[in-house]
Short mmCIF file of C-alpha atoms and ligand atoms in Angstrom, two decimals:
data_model
loop_
_atom_site.label_atom_id
_atom_site.label_comp_id
_atom_site.label_asym_id
_atom_site.label_seq_id
_atom_site.Cartn_x
_atom_site.Cartn_y
_atom_site.Cartn_z
CA MET M 24 18.34 34.62 -3.43
CA ILE M 25 21.80 33.25 -4.14
CA LEU M 26 24.72 35.68 -4.44
CA CYS M 27 27.02 34.48 -7.22
CA GLY M 28 30.40 36.18 -7.30
CA HIS M 29 30.81 37.71 -10.76
CA ARG M 30 34.17 36.82 -12.36
CA GLY M 31 35.17 35.64 -8.87
CA VAL M 32 34.57 38.70 -6.75
CA ALA M 33 35.49 41.43 -9.22
CA SER M 34 35.42 44.29 -6.71
CA LEU M 35 37.80 42.62 -4.24
CA ALA M 36 40.32 40.80 -6.45
CA PRO M 37 41.36 40.84 -10.11
CA GLU M 38 38.57 39.28 -12.13
CA ASN M 39 38.73 35.63 -13.20
CA THR M 40 41.77 34.81 -11.04
CA LEU M 41 42.44 32.30 -8.29
CA ALA M 42 42.73 35.27 -5.91
CA GLY M 43 39.12 36.08 -6.77
CA LEU M 44 38.09 32.53 -6.00
CA GLN M 45 39.84 32.75 -2.62
CA ALA M 46 37.99 36.02 -1.98
CA ALA M 47 34.70 34.28 -2.73
CA HIS M 48 35.61 31.54 -0.29
CA ARG M 49 36.45 34.06 2.46
CA LEU M 50 32.99 35.58 1.99
CA GLY M 51 31.37 32.16 2.22
CA LEU M 52 29.92 32.25 -1.30
CA GLU M 53 28.39 29.09 -2.71
CA TRP M 54 28.75 30.15 -6.37
CA VAL M 55 31.10 32.06 -8.65
CA GLU M 56 30.83 32.88 -12.34
CA ILE M 57 33.83 32.80 -14.68
CA ASP M 58 34.42 33.30 -18.40
CA VAL M 59 36.42 30.80 -20.45
CA GLN M 60 38.19 31.01 -23.81
CA LEU M 61 40.92 29.19 -25.72
CA SER M 62 44.58 30.14 -25.99
CA LYS M 63 46.46 29.96 -29.29
CA ASP M 64 47.35 26.31 -28.52
CA ASP M 65 43.72 25.51 -27.65
CA GLN M 66 44.07 25.36 -23.88
CA VAL M 67 41.11 26.56 -21.82
CA VAL M 68 41.86 29.69 -19.83
CA VAL M 69 39.72 31.79 -17.51
CA PHE M 70 39.48 35.25 -19.04
CA HIS M 71 36.76 37.66 -20.10
CA ASP M 72 38.02 40.07 -22.75
CA GLU M 73 39.00 39.37 -26.34
CA LYS M 74 42.23 41.29 -25.70
CA VAL M 75 44.60 41.02 -22.77
CA ASN M 76 45.17 44.80 -22.47
CA ARG M 77 42.70 45.68 -19.72
CA CYS M 78 43.39 42.88 -17.26
CA THR M 79 47.08 42.06 -17.77
CA ASP M 80 50.38 43.78 -18.49
CA GLY M 81 50.30 42.37 -22.05
CA LYS M 82 48.86 43.72 -25.27
CA GLY M 83 46.82 42.27 -28.11
CA TRP M 84 44.43 39.40 -28.70
CA LEU M 85 44.23 36.61 -26.14
CA ARG M 86 44.08 34.13 -29.05
CA GLN M 87 47.58 35.22 -30.18
CA TYR M 88 49.14 33.90 -26.96
CA ASP M 89 49.77 30.26 -26.21
CA GLU M 90 49.18 28.91 -22.73
CA ASP M 91 52.80 29.35 -21.61
CA GLU M 92 52.91 32.94 -22.84
CA LEU M 93 49.63 33.73 -21.11
CA GLY M 94 51.04 32.19 -17.94
CA GLN M 95 53.80 34.78 -17.95
CA LEU M 96 51.47 37.78 -18.06
CA ASP M 97 50.72 39.62 -14.85
CA ALA M 98 46.96 39.48 -14.36
CA GLY M 99 46.83 41.21 -10.97
CA GLY M 100 48.94 44.36 -10.88
CA TRP M 101 46.40 46.33 -12.97
CA PHE M 102 43.88 45.81 -10.15
CA ALA M 103 46.09 46.64 -7.15
CA PRO M 104 49.81 46.28 -6.39
CA ALA M 105 49.08 43.61 -3.77
CA PHE M 106 47.89 41.30 -6.56
CA THR M 107 50.99 41.65 -8.73
CA GLY M 108 52.06 38.21 -9.93
CA GLU M 109 48.54 36.84 -10.13
CA ARG M 110 48.16 34.73 -13.30
CA ILE M 111 45.48 33.95 -15.86
CA PRO M 112 44.25 30.59 -14.56
CA LYS M 113 43.91 27.44 -16.60
CA LEU M 114 40.40 26.06 -16.28
CA GLN M 115 41.65 22.84 -14.68
CA ASP M 116 43.49 24.77 -11.96
CA TYR M 117 40.49 26.98 -11.32
CA LEU M 118 38.10 24.03 -11.01
CA ALA M 119 40.54 22.10 -8.84
CA LEU M 120 40.73 24.96 -6.36
CA ALA M 121 36.97 25.50 -6.48
CA ALA M 122 36.44 21.82 -5.68
CA THR M 123 38.86 22.06 -2.76
CA LEU M 124 37.06 25.13 -1.45
CA GLY M 125 33.62 23.65 -2.06
CA ILE M 126 32.52 26.41 -4.42
CA LYS M 127 30.21 25.80 -7.39
CA VAL M 128 31.18 27.33 -10.71
CA ASN M 129 29.10 28.82 -13.49
CA ILE M 130 31.30 28.47 -16.56
CA GLU M 131 30.32 31.08 -19.12
CA LEU M 132 31.43 29.86 -22.55
CA LYS M 133 32.70 33.07 -24.16
CA LEU M 134 32.59 32.99 -27.92
CA TYR M 135 33.99 35.94 -29.85
CA PRO M 136 33.36 36.28 -33.61
CA GLN M 137 36.49 34.41 -34.80
CA ASP M 138 36.13 31.61 -32.25
CA ASP M 139 35.21 27.99 -32.95
CA ALA M 140 32.29 26.91 -30.74
CA ALA M 141 32.87 23.19 -31.27
CA LEU M 142 36.55 23.43 -30.35
CA LEU M 143 35.89 25.51 -27.25
CA CYS M 144 33.20 23.14 -26.01
CA ARG M 145 35.24 20.03 -26.75
CA ARG M 146 38.25 21.39 -24.87
CA VAL M 147 36.16 22.51 -21.87
CA SER M 148 34.46 19.14 -21.79
CA GLU M 149 37.82 17.33 -21.90
CA VAL M 150 39.10 19.31 -18.92
CA ILE M 151 36.03 18.39 -16.89
CA THR M 152 36.13 14.72 -17.86
CA GLN M 153 39.89 14.28 -17.44
CA GLN M 154 39.80 15.69 -13.93
CA ALA M 155 36.48 14.04 -13.03
CA PHE M 156 35.02 17.24 -11.66
CA ASP M 157 31.65 16.90 -9.94
CA THR M 158 29.10 17.72 -12.62
CA GLY M 159 26.56 18.80 -9.99
CA SER M 160 28.85 21.65 -8.95
CA LEU M 161 28.96 23.14 -12.42
CA LEU M 162 26.64 25.17 -14.61
CA PHE M 163 27.25 26.16 -18.23
CA SER M 164 25.96 29.39 -19.67
CA SER M 165 26.47 31.15 -22.96
CA PHE M 166 25.10 33.91 -25.17
CA GLU M 167 25.83 31.49 -28.02
CA PRO M 168 23.15 28.81 -28.47
CA ASP M 169 25.61 26.61 -30.41
CA CYS M 170 27.74 26.26 -27.27
CA LEU M 171 24.77 25.10 -25.25
CA ARG M 172 23.70 22.67 -27.96
CA LEU M 173 27.20 21.21 -28.06
CA MET M 174 27.38 20.88 -24.30
CA GLN M 175 24.03 19.13 -24.27
CA THR M 176 25.76 16.30 -26.17
CA LEU M 177 29.23 16.50 -24.60
CA GLN M 178 28.24 16.93 -20.95
CA PRO M 179 24.51 16.11 -20.66
CA ASP M 180 24.67 15.92 -16.86
CA ILE M 181 25.79 19.52 -16.42
CA ALA M 182 22.95 22.03 -16.23
CA ARG M 183 22.76 24.72 -18.90
CA ALA M 184 21.54 28.31 -18.87
CA LEU M 185 20.80 30.52 -21.84
CA LEU M 186 22.25 34.02 -21.56
CA GLU M 187 20.20 36.80 -23.13
CA GLU M 188 20.83 40.46 -22.45
CA ARG M 189 17.18 41.23 -23.29
CA ILE M 190 14.70 38.42 -22.89
CA PRO M 191 13.36 37.57 -26.37
CA GLY M 192 9.65 36.99 -27.01
CA ASP M 193 10.29 33.32 -27.78
CA TRP M 194 12.36 32.72 -24.63
CA GLN M 195 10.47 29.60 -23.69
CA ALA M 196 10.90 27.95 -27.09
CA ARG M 197 14.62 28.74 -26.96
CA LEU M 198 15.00 27.23 -23.49
CA GLN M 199 13.05 24.16 -24.54
CA ARG M 200 15.11 23.65 -27.73
CA LEU M 201 18.36 23.77 -25.76
CA ASP M 202 16.93 21.86 -22.79
CA CYS M 203 18.11 24.62 -20.44
CA THR M 204 17.03 24.79 -16.83
CA ALA M 205 17.72 28.50 -16.40
CA LEU M 206 17.60 31.86 -18.12
CA HIS M 207 20.28 34.44 -17.36
CA CYS M 208 19.47 38.03 -18.31
CA HIS M 209 20.59 41.59 -17.67
CA HIS M 210 18.64 42.90 -14.69
CA ARG M 211 17.87 46.15 -16.53
CA HIS M 212 15.60 44.38 -19.00
CA LEU M 213 13.64 42.24 -16.56
CA THR M 214 10.12 43.19 -15.47
CA ARG M 215 8.03 41.77 -12.68
CA ALA M 216 5.60 40.30 -15.22
CA LEU M 217 8.35 38.56 -17.19
CA ALA M 218 9.92 37.23 -14.02
CA GLN M 219 6.56 35.79 -12.99
CA GLU M 220 6.09 34.15 -16.40
CA ILE M 221 9.54 32.55 -16.37
CA LYS M 222 9.19 31.29 -12.80
CA ALA M 223 5.66 29.99 -13.46
CA ALA M 224 7.03 28.01 -16.41
CA GLY M 225 9.39 26.23 -13.99
CA TYR M 226 12.74 27.77 -14.95
CA ARG M 227 15.43 29.23 -12.77
CA LEU M 228 15.98 32.92 -13.35
CA ASN M 229 19.34 34.54 -12.72
CA CYS M 230 20.34 38.19 -13.36
CA TYR M 231 23.64 39.92 -14.09
CA THR M 232 25.40 42.14 -12.97
CA VAL M 233 23.66 43.52 -9.90
CA ASN M 234 25.75 45.80 -7.70
CA HIS M 235 23.01 47.80 -6.03
CA LEU M 236 21.22 46.72 -2.88
CA GLY M 237 17.87 48.31 -3.81
CA LYS M 238 17.86 46.61 -7.21
CA ALA M 239 18.76 43.27 -5.66
CA THR M 240 15.92 43.62 -3.16
CA THR M 241 13.45 44.23 -5.99
CA LEU M 242 14.74 41.23 -7.94
CA ALA M 243 14.44 39.02 -4.87
CA GLU M 244 10.81 40.16 -4.48
CA TRP M 245 10.19 39.23 -8.12
CA GLY M 246 11.41 35.68 -7.46
CA VAL M 247 14.85 35.88 -9.09
CA ASP M 248 16.88 32.87 -7.94
CA MET M 249 20.43 34.18 -8.20
CA ILE M 250 22.27 37.42 -8.99
CA PHE M 251 25.75 37.79 -10.37
CA THR M 252 27.43 40.52 -8.43
CA ASP M 253 30.85 42.16 -8.23
CA THR M 254 30.04 43.31 -4.69
CA PRO M 255 28.61 40.43 -2.65
CA GLN M 256 30.29 41.89 0.45
CA HIS M 257 27.78 44.76 0.41
CA TYR M 258 24.80 42.43 0.57
CA LEU M 259 26.43 40.30 3.25
CA ALA M 260 27.15 43.43 5.30
CA ALA M 261 23.44 44.27 5.02
CA GLY M 262 22.58 40.91 6.58
CA TRP M 263 21.92 38.85 3.44
CA LEU M 264 23.02 35.22 3.31
CA PRO M 265 25.21 33.97 0.43
CA GLY M 266 22.61 31.46 -0.66
O1 G3P X 304 27.31 35.43 -17.00
C1 G3P X 304 26.81 36.67 -16.63
C2 G3P X 304 27.68 37.79 -17.12
O2 G3P X 304 29.01 37.51 -16.79
C3 G3P X 304 27.56 38.01 -18.62
O3 G3P X 304 28.25 39.13 -19.07
O4 G3P X 304 30.16 40.26 -20.11
O5 G3P X 304 30.11 39.97 -17.65
O6 G3P X 304 30.52 38.03 -19.15
P1 G3P X 304 29.83 39.35 -18.98
MG1 MG X 305 30.61 36.41 -17.74
#
């Protein structure tokens, strides 16, 4: 089972930062997951929350800051003093470093209620195309089917995964409609029977956010392909391989 660093490696470095990507590299991870959104001037930035309060020294909605203003916020000091000066990365900088380090990236397209799915997807797609990033090293996921539908047209070569906290009864129809290769779900709502059904239907099955060794062991037994984890170092210390 693959260990995908959640938001980089969220227990070792401030989430969704280049420092987190470096931490993933030091652990030998093959995959990281990040969240992307648009700044006020429609630049793609790597950030999870709708507001900047929790993970920076700023206040208010991410969408009220343009790229330059976001670049001035401290995105590391909240985590630990050693990370003071860490910045909110632009997607192109994050992907460039990931390519250099040989790490694959699951880009979660984060869509909050006021956001424009088409604009987000177009901007993300432009970043990937302009920098000619290797499409085989990327995976899109989203809770928002519109984002996956848009990416199917904009970047057909990049694999897509549907994110569902609870797996809906019509999961297979949804995956088929969006031509997804994987289902991402919260581990709490997965059962052995459902895992068997999804795997038997030929899909990849990935679970978030698994920070407990016993739970991860169970999921591996059920055939789960990948877990998103804040604490990959704990699994590695227990003798697991990154992939
Ligand atoms: O992509 C898996 C996981 O990151 C989804 O939830 O809120 O951590 O982005 P969240
Ligand atoms: Mg995420």
